[in-house]
Amino acid sequence: MTDVLVGNVAANRSRRVSITAAVLTALAQTSLFFAAGDVGDGVTLAAIVVLGVVTAWVIGDSVRQRRRHAAEQREQAGARAVEAERLRIARELHDMVAHSIAVIAVQAGVGRRVIGTQPDEARTALANIEDTSRDTAAALRRMLGTLRRTDASAGPAPRDPAPGLGDLDTLVARSAQAGVEVRVLRQGELSPLPPDIDLSAFRIVQEAVTNVIRHAGAGHCDVGIRSDGDSLAIEVADDGTGAGDGPGTGGGNGLTGMRERVSLLGGEFAAGPRPDGGFLVTARIPLPVAAR
């Protein structure tokens, strides 16, 4: 019975407390045997008692260590999940806001230049700014509303339908408002794609086009989307100055975000100036068997 108590203390209390309890238990029991008067039998019985106490303590301490290790693993897994979610939100915010701000900045510049001579064009630019701002504000409200759900018992917060390659036409229209003609060439079977791949592919194209608008000084941008059944290939090329993430982009967060998205999906990413001018972004994302 005392061995069970020692094991229980070792499993549930600190090591200092459990060692103290084990020593006191062993001393108390062995002293009783020696008090009986037969030293030979007392030594034998004391050895048996000490062995039992030590065994119980070792088993209990092992249980305590396993519990602690499991708790540490859960804590680390939780921290990794929080960090992954933080990075996901950061990428989504960057990709969503950066493109809208780029379009707004270009349209504001157009409006400022022509407001005195071409009021109709200035009004069109202001209308585009208004539409883009409202759409971005609505998207931000949806995202912030999701983040404010703190009731864990309610389960995961529902997410609005994420954009995908089916939304490229909207991206093309917005880019045209910013003065960049985007041409999209689709090859192979592109639907249905897994949601994470569909979203990442769209965000990669969006960020690459945003960099063209903000930094490349380009008038045209060609987007190639190709699926060969095993992987999804993305290529974005422009006829600009060969600049990628320039000053004001937060130290290259755009390219970093694209690279992270591709890496998380086990793909390959490259970006850099083209030999004949302009800038090229390429990504290849493997497709799961179910999507082939």
Tab-separated table of N, CA and C in Angstrom, residues 21-174:
chain	number	residue	atom	x	y	z
A	21	ALA	N	9.300	12.052	0.223
A	21	ALA	CA	8.274	11.094	0.648
A	21	ALA	C	8.796	9.664	0.601
A	22	ALA	N	9.559	9.342	-0.451
A	22	ALA	CA	10.093	7.982	-0.577
A	22	ALA	C	11.085	7.678	0.543
A	23	VAL	N	11.976	8.621	0.834
A	23	VAL	CA	12.976	8.406	1.890
A	23	VAL	C	12.301	8.239	3.250
A	24	LEU	N	11.344	9.103	3.551
A	24	LEU	CA	10.652	9.011	4.840
A	24	LEU	C	9.884	7.698	4.967
A	25	THR	N	9.266	7.280	3.860
A	25	THR	CA	8.529	6.012	3.885
A	25	THR	C	9.463	4.838	4.142
A	26	ALA	N	10.598	4.828	3.435
A	26	ALA	CA	11.564	3.739	3.617
A	26	ALA	C	12.117	3.728	5.037
A	27	LEU	N	12.443	4.895	5.574
A	27	LEU	CA	12.972	4.966	6.932
A	27	LEU	C	11.943	4.499	7.955
A	28	ALA	N	10.707	4.918	7.768
A	28	ALA	CA	9.660	4.541	8.722
A	28	ALA	C	9.445	3.038	8.743
A	29	GLN	N	9.413	2.430	7.558
A	29	GLN	CA	9.153	0.990	7.507
A	29	GLN	C	10.345	0.178	8.003
A	30	THR	N	11.549	0.562	7.602
A	30	THR	CA	12.727	-0.207	8.032
A	30	THR	C	12.961	-0.077	9.531
A	31	SER	N	12.658	1.071	10.087
A	31	SER	CA	12.844	1.239	11.537
A	31	SER	C	11.951	0.292	12.328
A	32	LEU	N	10.786	-0.010	11.781
A	32	LEU	CA	9.884	-0.952	12.451
A	32	LEU	C	10.489	-2.350	12.501
A	33	PHE	N	11.134	-2.763	11.422
A	33	PHE	CA	11.727	-4.099	11.380
A	33	PHE	C	12.895	-4.210	12.356
A	34	PHE	N	13.731	-3.176	12.407
A	34	PHE	CA	14.871	-3.229	13.321
A	34	PHE	C	14.416	-3.151	14.776
A	35	ALA	N	13.295	-2.474	14.983
A	35	ALA	CA	12.777	-2.364	16.353
A	35	ALA	C	12.273	-3.707	16.872
A	36	ALA	N	11.975	-4.635	15.948
A	36	ALA	CA	11.474	-5.954	16.350
A	36	ALA	C	12.555	-6.780	17.037
A	37	GLY	N	13.837	-6.452	16.821
A	37	GLY	CA	14.917	-7.098	17.555
A	37	GLY	C	15.768	-8.048	16.752
A	38	ASP	N	15.277	-8.677	15.713
A	38	ASP	CA	16.049	-9.627	14.901
A	38	ASP	C	16.744	-8.843	13.793
A	39	VAL	N	18.046	-8.595	13.985
A	39	VAL	CA	18.783	-7.753	13.039
A	39	VAL	C	18.878	-8.403	11.667
A	40	GLY	N	19.133	-9.723	11.644
A	40	GLY	CA	19.257	-10.406	10.355
A	40	GLY	C	18.000	-10.301	9.534
A	41	ASP	N	16.894	-10.669	10.163
A	41	ASP	CA	15.626	-10.546	9.435
A	41	ASP	C	15.317	-9.088	9.121
A	42	GLY	N	15.694	-8.185	10.020
A	42	GLY	CA	15.428	-6.764	9.792
A	42	GLY	C	16.140	-6.241	8.566
A	43	VAL	N	17.399	-6.654	8.381
A	43	VAL	CA	18.161	-6.211	7.205
A	43	VAL	C	17.519	-6.727	5.927
A	44	THR	N	17.149	-8.000	5.950
A	44	THR	CA	16.529	-8.585	4.751
A	44	THR	C	15.224	-7.887	4.406
A	45	LEU	N	14.382	-7.736	5.417
A	45	LEU	CA	13.090	-7.091	5.170
A	45	LEU	C	13.264	-5.626	4.779
A	46	ALA	N	14.242	-4.954	5.396
A	46	ALA	CA	14.494	-3.553	5.052
A	46	ALA	C	14.926	-3.418	3.594
A	47	ALA	N	15.774	-4.360	3.148
A	47	ALA	CA	16.222	-4.322	1.751
A	47	ALA	C	15.045	-4.500	0.796
A	48	ILE	N	14.147	-5.416	1.174
A	48	ILE	CA	12.959	-5.635	0.337
A	48	ILE	C	12.092	-4.386	0.302
A	49	VAL	N	11.927	-3.765	1.474
A	49	VAL	CA	11.106	-2.549	1.547
A	49	VAL	C	11.722	-1.430	0.708
A	50	VAL	N	13.028	-1.226	0.877
A	50	VAL	CA	13.705	-0.157	0.120
A	50	VAL	C	13.597	-0.409	-1.375
A	51	LEU	N	13.788	-1.679	-1.777
A	51	LEU	CA	13.666	-2.010	-3.199
A	51	LEU	C	12.266	-1.693	-3.717
A	52	GLY	N	11.250	-2.036	-2.929
A	52	GLY	CA	9.876	-1.755	-3.346
A	52	GLY	C	9.600	-0.274	-3.450
A	53	VAL	N	10.111	0.485	-2.456
A	53	VAL	CA	9.902	1.942	-2.481
A	53	VAL	C	10.605	2.567	-3.680
A	54	VAL	N	11.856	2.144	-3.908
A	54	VAL	CA	12.612	2.697	-5.045
A	54	VAL	C	11.925	2.363	-6.369
A	55	THR	N	11.468	1.115	-6.492
A	55	THR	CA	10.778	0.714	-7.726
A	55	THR	C	9.517	1.544	-7.944
A	56	ALA	N	8.740	1.714	-6.875
A	56	ALA	CA	7.511	2.509	-6.990
A	56	ALA	C	7.823	3.950	-7.368
A	57	TRP	N	8.900	4.480	-6.754
A	57	TRP	CA	9.264	5.873	-7.070
A	57	TRP	C	9.700	6.017	-8.527
A	58	VAL	N	10.515	5.067	-9.009
A	58	VAL	CA	10.996	5.130	-10.398
A	58	VAL	C	9.827	5.072	-11.377
A	59	ILE	N	8.885	4.165	-11.120
A	59	ILE	CA	7.712	4.054	-12.004
A	59	ILE	C	6.901	5.344	-11.977
A	60	GLY	N	6.641	5.860	-10.783
A	60	GLY	CA	5.865	7.095	-10.679
A	60	GLY	C	6.564	8.276	-11.322
A	61	ASP	N	7.892	8.370	-11.112
A	61	ASP	CA	8.643	9.478	-11.716
A	61	ASP	C	8.648	9.378	-13.237
A	62	SER	N	8.709	8.160	-13.759
A	62	SER	CA	8.648	7.976	-15.215
A	62	SER	C	7.306	8.448	-15.765
A	63	VAL	N	6.233	8.136	-15.042
A	63	VAL	CA	4.907	8.604	-15.457
A	63	VAL	C	4.866	10.127	-15.474
A	64	ARG	N	5.442	10.748	-14.422
A	64	ARG	CA	5.452	12.210	-14.356
A	64	ARG	C	6.219	12.813	-15.523
A	65	GLN	N	7.372	12.225	-15.867
A	65	GLN	CA	8.177	12.748	-16.969
A	65	GLN	C	7.459	12.588	-18.308
A	66	ARG	N	6.779	11.454	-18.484
A	66	ARG	CA	6.037	11.260	-19.733
A	66	ARG	C	4.912	12.281	-19.851
A	67	ARG	N	4.234	12.536	-18.742
A	67	ARG	CA	3.174	13.542	-18.762
A	67	ARG	C	3.733	14.923	-19.104
A	68	ARG	N	4.867	15.253	-18.482
A	68	ARG	CA	5.472	16.557	-18.748
A	68	ARG	C	5.900	16.676	-20.204
A	69	HIS	N	6.492	15.599	-20.726
A	69	HIS	CA	6.913	15.621	-22.130
A	69	HIS	C	5.713	15.790	-23.057
A	70	ALA	N	4.621	15.074	-22.754
A	70	ALA	CA	3.414	15.194	-23.578
A	70	ALA	C	2.844	16.606	-23.511
A	71	ALA	N	2.876	17.206	-22.311
A	71	ALA	CA	2.373	18.578	-22.170
A	71	ALA	C	3.237	19.554	-22.957
A	72	GLU	N	4.562	19.354	-22.916
A	72	GLU	CA	5.461	20.220	-23.678
A	72	GLU	C	5.226	20.070	-25.175
A	73	GLN	N	4.992	18.838	-25.621
A	73	GLN	CA	4.721	18.610	-27.035
A	73	GLN	C	3.436	19.307	-27.463
A	74	ARG	N	2.396	19.222	-26.611
A	74	ARG	CA	1.140	19.903	-26.932
A	74	ARG	C	1.338	21.414	-26.979
A	75	GLU	N	2.118	21.932	-26.037
A	75	GLU	CA	2.366	23.374	-26.007
A	75	GLU	C	3.124	23.825	-27.246
A	76	GLN	N	4.137	23.048	-27.640
A	76	GLN	CA	4.907	23.392	-28.832
A	76	GLN	C	4.051	23.303	-30.089
A	77	ALA	N	3.194	22.269	-30.147
A	77	ALA	CA	2.302	22.140	-31.304
A	77	ALA	C	1.341	23.320	-31.370
A	78	GLY	N	0.835	23.740	-30.206
A	78	GLY	CA	-0.046	24.900	-30.180
A	78	GLY	C	0.666	26.156	-30.628
A	79	ALA	N	1.920	26.334	-30.176
A	79	ALA	CA	2.693	27.514	-30.579
A	79	ALA	C	2.962	27.504	-32.078
A	80	ARG	N	3.266	26.309	-32.618
A	80	ARG	CA	3.498	26.218	-34.065
A	80	ARG	C	2.228	26.537	-34.842
A	81	ALA	N	1.095	26.068	-34.337
A	81	ALA	CA	-0.173	26.348	-35.013
A	81	ALA	C	-0.485	27.836	-34.993
A	82	VAL	N	-0.232	28.480	-33.848
A	82	VAL	CA	-0.470	29.926	-33.751
A	82	VAL	C	0.440	30.684	-34.707
A	83	GLU	N	1.715	30.287	-34.771
A	83	GLU	CA	2.658	30.961	-35.664
A	83	GLU	C	2.271	30.759	-37.128
A	84	ALA	N	1.853	29.538	-37.467
A	84	ALA	CA	1.431	29.277	-38.847
A	84	ALA	C	0.211	30.111	-39.212
A	85	GLU	N	-0.733	30.226	-38.285
A	85	GLU	CA	-1.924	31.036	-38.547
A	85	GLU	C	-1.568	32.514	-38.655
A	86	ARG	N	-0.631	32.965	-37.817
A	86	ARG	CA	-0.205	34.367	-37.889
A	86	ARG	C	0.416	34.677	-39.250
A	87	LEU	N	1.269	33.760	-39.728
A	87	LEU	CA	1.892	33.961	-41.032
A	87	LEU	C	0.857	33.905	-42.151
A	88	ARG	N	-0.129	33.008	-42.012
A	88	ARG	CA	-1.179	32.935	-43.036
A	88	ARG	C	-1.950	34.246	-43.106
A	89	ILE	N	-2.316	34.783	-41.949
A	89	ILE	CA	-3.062	36.041	-41.922
A	89	ILE	C	-2.208	37.172	-42.485
A	90	ALA	N	-0.911	37.183	-42.127
A	90	ALA	CA	-0.022	38.227	-42.643
A	90	ALA	C	0.070	38.164	-44.159
A	91	ARG	N	0.180	36.945	-44.709
A	91	ARG	CA	0.246	36.817	-46.172
A	91	ARG	C	-1.046	37.285	-46.825
A	92	GLU	N	-2.179	36.875	-46.236
A	92	GLU	CA	-3.463	37.262	-46.816
A	92	GLU	C	-3.650	38.774	-46.782
A	93	LEU	N	-3.314	39.392	-45.644
A	93	LEU	CA	-3.457	40.842	-45.537
A	93	LEU	C	-2.549	41.550	-46.534
A	94	HIS	N	-1.306	41.095	-46.611
A	94	HIS	CA	-0.371	41.736	-47.538
A	94	HIS	C	-0.851	41.622	-48.973
A	95	ASP	N	-1.202	40.400	-49.377
A	95	ASP	CA	-1.585	40.192	-50.770
A	95	ASP	C	-2.869	40.926	-51.115
A	96	MET	N	-3.814	40.929	-50.182
A	96	MET	CA	-5.101	41.568	-50.445
A	96	MET	C	-4.970	43.085	-50.495
A	97	VAL	N	-4.255	43.656	-49.522
A	97	VAL	CA	-4.176	45.110	-49.415
A	97	VAL	C	-3.185	45.691	-50.413
A	98	ALA	N	-2.061	45.027	-50.630
A	98	ALA	CA	-1.022	45.586	-51.492
A	98	ALA	C	-1.536	45.839	-52.900
A	99	HIS	N	-2.281	44.875	-53.447
A	99	HIS	CA	-2.794	45.060	-54.808
A	99	HIS	C	-3.768	46.230	-54.864
A	100	SER	N	-4.664	46.314	-53.889
A	100	SER	CA	-5.649	47.398	-53.885
A	100	SER	C	-4.976	48.755	-53.745
A	101	ILE	N	-3.990	48.850	-52.857
A	101	ILE	CA	-3.286	50.120	-52.668
A	101	ILE	C	-2.538	50.518	-53.934
A	102	ALA	N	-1.958	49.531	-54.619
A	102	ALA	CA	-1.255	49.836	-55.865
A	102	ALA	C	-2.210	50.416	-56.901
A	103	VAL	N	-3.388	49.799	-57.040
A	103	VAL	CA	-4.384	50.304	-57.992
A	103	VAL	C	-4.843	51.697	-57.586
A	104	ILE	N	-5.115	51.893	-56.302
A	104	ILE	CA	-5.572	53.201	-55.825
A	104	ILE	C	-4.514	54.269	-56.071
A	105	ALA	N	-3.246	53.942	-55.806
A	105	ALA	CA	-2.177	54.921	-55.999
A	105	ALA	C	-2.067	55.352	-57.458
A	106	VAL	N	-2.139	54.378	-58.362
A	106	VAL	CA	-2.054	54.716	-59.789
A	106	VAL	C	-3.247	55.554	-60.215
A	107	GLN	N	-4.444	55.155	-59.802
A	107	GLN	CA	-5.643	55.900	-60.175
A	107	GLN	C	-5.637	57.308	-59.581
A	108	ALA	N	-5.140	57.447	-58.358
A	108	ALA	CA	-5.046	58.782	-57.760
A	108	ALA	C	-4.088	59.662	-58.553
A	109	GLY	N	-2.984	59.081	-59.001
A	109	GLY	CA	-2.052	59.845	-59.824
A	109	GLY	C	-2.669	60.271	-61.141
A	110	VAL	N	-3.423	59.351	-61.752
A	110	VAL	CA	-4.107	59.694	-63.010
A	110	VAL	C	-5.089	60.834	-62.779
A	111	GLY	N	-5.897	60.719	-61.730
A	111	GLY	CA	-6.878	61.759	-61.447
A	111	GLY	C	-6.238	63.104	-61.197
A	112	ARG	N	-5.124	63.119	-60.463
A	112	ARG	CA	-4.451	64.387	-60.170
A	112	ARG	C	-3.914	65.045	-61.430
A	113	ARG	N	-3.404	64.227	-62.357
A	113	ARG	CA	-2.807	64.801	-63.562
A	113	ARG	C	-3.840	65.365	-64.532
A	114	VAL	N	-5.012	64.746	-64.586
A	114	VAL	CA	-5.972	65.134	-65.636
A	114	VAL	C	-7.175	65.888	-65.104
A	115	ILE	N	-7.219	66.153	-63.808
A	115	ILE	CA	-8.429	66.760	-63.256
A	115	ILE	C	-8.728	68.131	-63.856
A	116	GLY	N	-7.695	68.865	-64.262
A	116	GLY	CA	-7.923	70.194	-64.832
A	116	GLY	C	-8.228	70.188	-66.311
A	117	THR	N	-7.800	69.138	-67.020
A	117	THR	CA	-7.955	69.113	-68.478
A	117	THR	C	-8.929	68.054	-68.969
A	118	GLN	N	-9.062	66.956	-68.240
A	118	GLN	CA	-9.948	65.864	-68.650
A	118	GLN	C	-10.798	65.425	-67.453
A	119	PRO	N	-11.776	66.230	-67.111
A	119	PRO	CA	-12.571	65.926	-65.910
A	119	PRO	C	-13.289	64.583	-65.975
A	120	ASP	N	-13.703	64.152	-67.167
A	120	ASP	CA	-14.383	62.855	-67.264
A	120	ASP	C	-13.444	61.709	-66.873
A	121	GLU	N	-12.213	61.778	-67.367
A	121	GLU	CA	-11.243	60.740	-67.018
A	121	GLU	C	-10.905	60.789	-65.530
A	122	ALA	N	-10.857	62.004	-64.983
A	122	ALA	CA	-10.599	62.144	-63.547
A	122	ALA	C	-11.734	61.530	-62.737
A	123	ARG	N	-12.972	61.744	-63.174
A	123	ARG	CA	-14.109	61.155	-62.468
A	123	ARG	C	-14.068	59.628	-62.534
A	124	THR	N	-13.664	59.099	-63.696
A	124	THR	CA	-13.536	57.647	-63.822
A	124	THR	C	-12.488	57.102	-62.854
A	125	ALA	N	-11.362	57.816	-62.752
A	125	ALA	CA	-10.311	57.394	-61.824
A	125	ALA	C	-10.812	57.413	-60.383
A	126	LEU	N	-11.556	58.459	-60.027
A	126	LEU	CA	-12.098	58.544	-58.673
A	126	LEU	C	-13.113	57.430	-58.411
A	127	ALA	N	-13.919	57.104	-59.425
A	127	ALA	CA	-14.888	56.017	-59.271
A	127	ALA	C	-14.172	54.684	-59.065
A	128	ASN	N	-13.074	54.479	-59.803
A	128	ASN	CA	-12.296	53.250	-59.626
A	128	ASN	C	-11.694	53.174	-58.225
A	129	ILE	N	-11.216	54.319	-57.735
A	129	ILE	CA	-10.674	54.365	-56.376
A	129	ILE	C	-11.754	54.011	-55.363
A	130	GLU	N	-12.948	54.570	-55.569
A	130	GLU	CA	-14.056	54.299	-54.655
A	130	GLU	C	-14.419	52.815	-54.645
A	131	ASP	N	-14.536	52.222	-55.829
A	131	ASP	CA	-14.904	50.805	-55.913
A	131	ASP	C	-13.842	49.919	-55.258
A	132	THR	N	-12.578	50.201	-55.584
A	132	THR	CA	-11.496	49.394	-55.021
A	132	THR	C	-11.437	49.532	-53.507
A	133	SER	N	-11.615	50.753	-53.016
A	133	SER	CA	-11.573	50.988	-51.567
A	133	SER	C	-12.701	50.250	-50.861
A	134	ARG	N	-13.896	50.300	-51.430
A	134	ARG	CA	-15.035	49.620	-50.802
A	134	ARG	C	-14.837	48.108	-50.779
A	135	ASP	N	-14.367	47.566	-51.895
A	135	ASP	CA	-14.143	46.117	-51.940
A	135	ASP	C	-13.091	45.695	-50.911
A	136	THR	N	-12.014	46.480	-50.817
A	136	THR	CA	-10.954	46.148	-49.866
A	136	THR	C	-11.440	46.281	-48.431
A	137	ALA	N	-12.192	47.347	-48.155
A	137	ALA	CA	-12.726	47.536	-46.803
A	137	ALA	C	-13.658	46.391	-46.420
A	138	ALA	N	-14.478	45.943	-47.365
A	138	ALA	CA	-15.386	44.828	-47.082
A	138	ALA	C	-14.601	43.550	-46.795
A	139	ALA	N	-13.548	43.311	-47.571
A	139	ALA	CA	-12.726	42.119	-47.340
A	139	ALA	C	-12.025	42.184	-45.988
A	140	LEU	N	-11.551	43.372	-45.621
A	140	LEU	CA	-10.905	43.531	-44.322
A	140	LEU	C	-11.893	43.314	-43.181
A	141	ARG	N	-13.116	43.822	-43.344
A	141	ARG	CA	-14.123	43.618	-42.300
A	141	ARG	C	-14.424	42.137	-42.113
A	142	ARG	N	-14.500	41.399	-43.228
A	142	ARG	CA	-14.756	39.963	-43.115
A	142	ARG	C	-13.615	39.260	-42.383
A	143	MET	N	-12.384	39.629	-42.738
A	143	MET	CA	-11.241	38.991	-42.094
A	143	MET	C	-11.174	39.347	-40.615
A	144	LEU	N	-11.377	40.615	-40.276
A	144	LEU	CA	-11.338	41.029	-38.879
A	144	LEU	C	-12.481	40.403	-38.087
A	145	GLY	N	-13.637	40.254	-38.728
A	145	GLY	CA	-14.753	39.596	-38.058
A	145	GLY	C	-14.421	38.164	-37.712
A	146	THR	N	-13.707	37.496	-38.602
A	146	THR	CA	-13.276	36.128	-38.327
A	146	THR	C	-12.290	36.083	-37.166
A	147	LEU	N	-11.356	37.043	-37.136
A	147	LEU	CA	-10.346	37.059	-36.084
A	147	LEU	C	-10.943	37.370	-34.721
A	148	ARG	N	-12.064	38.096	-34.698
A	148	ARG	CA	-12.663	38.480	-33.417
A	148	ARG	C	-13.450	37.347	-32.777
A	149	ARG	N	-13.676	36.261	-33.505
A	149	ARG	CA	-14.370	35.117	-32.910
A	149	ARG	C	-13.439	34.452	-31.914
A	150	THR	N	-13.717	34.643	-30.638
A	150	THR	CA	-12.830	34.107	-29.596
A	150	THR	C	-13.474	32.991	-28.796
A	151	ASP	N	-14.734	32.637	-29.107
A	151	ASP	CA	-15.426	31.582	-28.356
A	151	ASP	C	-14.981	30.230	-28.882
A	152	ALA	N	-14.058	29.598	-28.152
A	152	ALA	CA	-13.519	28.318	-28.628
A	152	ALA	C	-14.596	27.254	-28.701
A	153	SER	N	-15.629	27.347	-27.823
A	153	SER	CA	-16.668	26.322	-27.816
A	153	SER	C	-17.516	26.364	-29.072
A	154	ALA	N	-17.466	27.493	-29.781
A	154	ALA	CA	-18.258	27.617	-31.001
A	154	ALA	C	-17.580	26.942	-32.181
A	155	GLY	N	-16.336	26.463	-31.974
A	155	GLY	CA	-15.629	25.791	-33.053
A	155	GLY	C	-14.918	26.800	-33.938
A	156	PRO	N	-14.236	26.334	-34.992
A	156	PRO	CA	-13.505	27.219	-35.878
A	156	PRO	C	-14.433	28.227	-36.547
A	157	ALA	N	-13.914	29.432	-36.735
A	157	ALA	CA	-14.703	30.465	-37.395
A	157	ALA	C	-14.839	30.145	-38.875
A	158	PRO	N	-16.024	30.291	-39.426
A	158	PRO	CA	-16.193	30.021	-40.845
A	158	PRO	C	-15.462	31.046	-41.682
A	159	ARG	N	-14.905	30.597	-42.776
A	159	ARG	CA	-14.191	31.502	-43.670
A	159	ARG	C	-15.030	31.742	-44.915
A	160	ASP	N	-14.990	32.994	-45.353
A	160	ASP	CA	-15.685	33.301	-46.590
A	160	ASP	C	-14.986	32.583	-47.735
A	161	PRO	N	-15.716	32.340	-48.824
A	161	PRO	CA	-15.085	31.686	-49.963
A	161	PRO	C	-13.823	32.428	-50.388
A	162	ALA	N	-12.717	31.713	-50.433
A	162	ALA	CA	-11.446	32.344	-50.781
A	162	ALA	C	-11.365	32.528	-52.290
A	163	PRO	N	-10.640	33.559	-52.734
A	163	PRO	CA	-10.470	33.739	-54.178
A	163	PRO	C	-9.631	32.617	-54.760
A	164	GLY	N	-9.764	32.433	-56.046
A	164	GLY	CA	-9.005	31.410	-56.744
A	164	GLY	C	-8.743	31.842	-58.174
A	165	LEU	N	-8.259	30.914	-58.975
A	165	LEU	CA	-7.937	31.249	-60.363
A	165	LEU	C	-9.168	31.673	-61.148
A	166	GLY	N	-10.349	31.305	-60.689
A	166	GLY	CA	-11.568	31.763	-61.343
A	166	GLY	C	-11.800	33.250	-61.204
A	167	ASP	N	-11.048	33.907	-60.302
A	167	ASP	CA	-11.189	35.350	-60.094
A	167	ASP	C	-10.147	36.155	-60.859
A	168	LEU	N	-9.423	35.527	-61.758
A	168	LEU	CA	-8.390	36.248	-62.498
A	168	LEU	C	-8.970	37.345	-63.379
A	169	ASP	N	-10.185	37.164	-63.874
A	169	ASP	CA	-10.776	38.207	-64.722
A	169	ASP	C	-10.932	39.515	-63.947
A	170	THR	N	-11.324	39.415	-62.677
A	170	THR	CA	-11.422	40.617	-61.843
A	170	THR	C	-10.053	41.246	-61.656
A	171	LEU	N	-9.046	40.425	-61.450
A	171	LEU	CA	-7.680	40.927	-61.309
A	171	LEU	C	-7.221	41.620	-62.583
A	172	VAL	N	-7.551	41.043	-63.718
A	172	VAL	CA	-7.189	41.648	-65.001
A	172	VAL	C	-7.842	43.017	-65.150
A	173	ALA	N	-9.121	43.107	-64.788
A	173	ALA	CA	-9.833	44.379	-64.904
A	173	ALA	C	-9.232	45.435	-63.986
A	174	ARG	N	-8.917	45.060	-62.766
A	174	ARG	CA	-8.315	46.009	-61.825
A	174	ARG	C	-6.945	46.476	-62.326
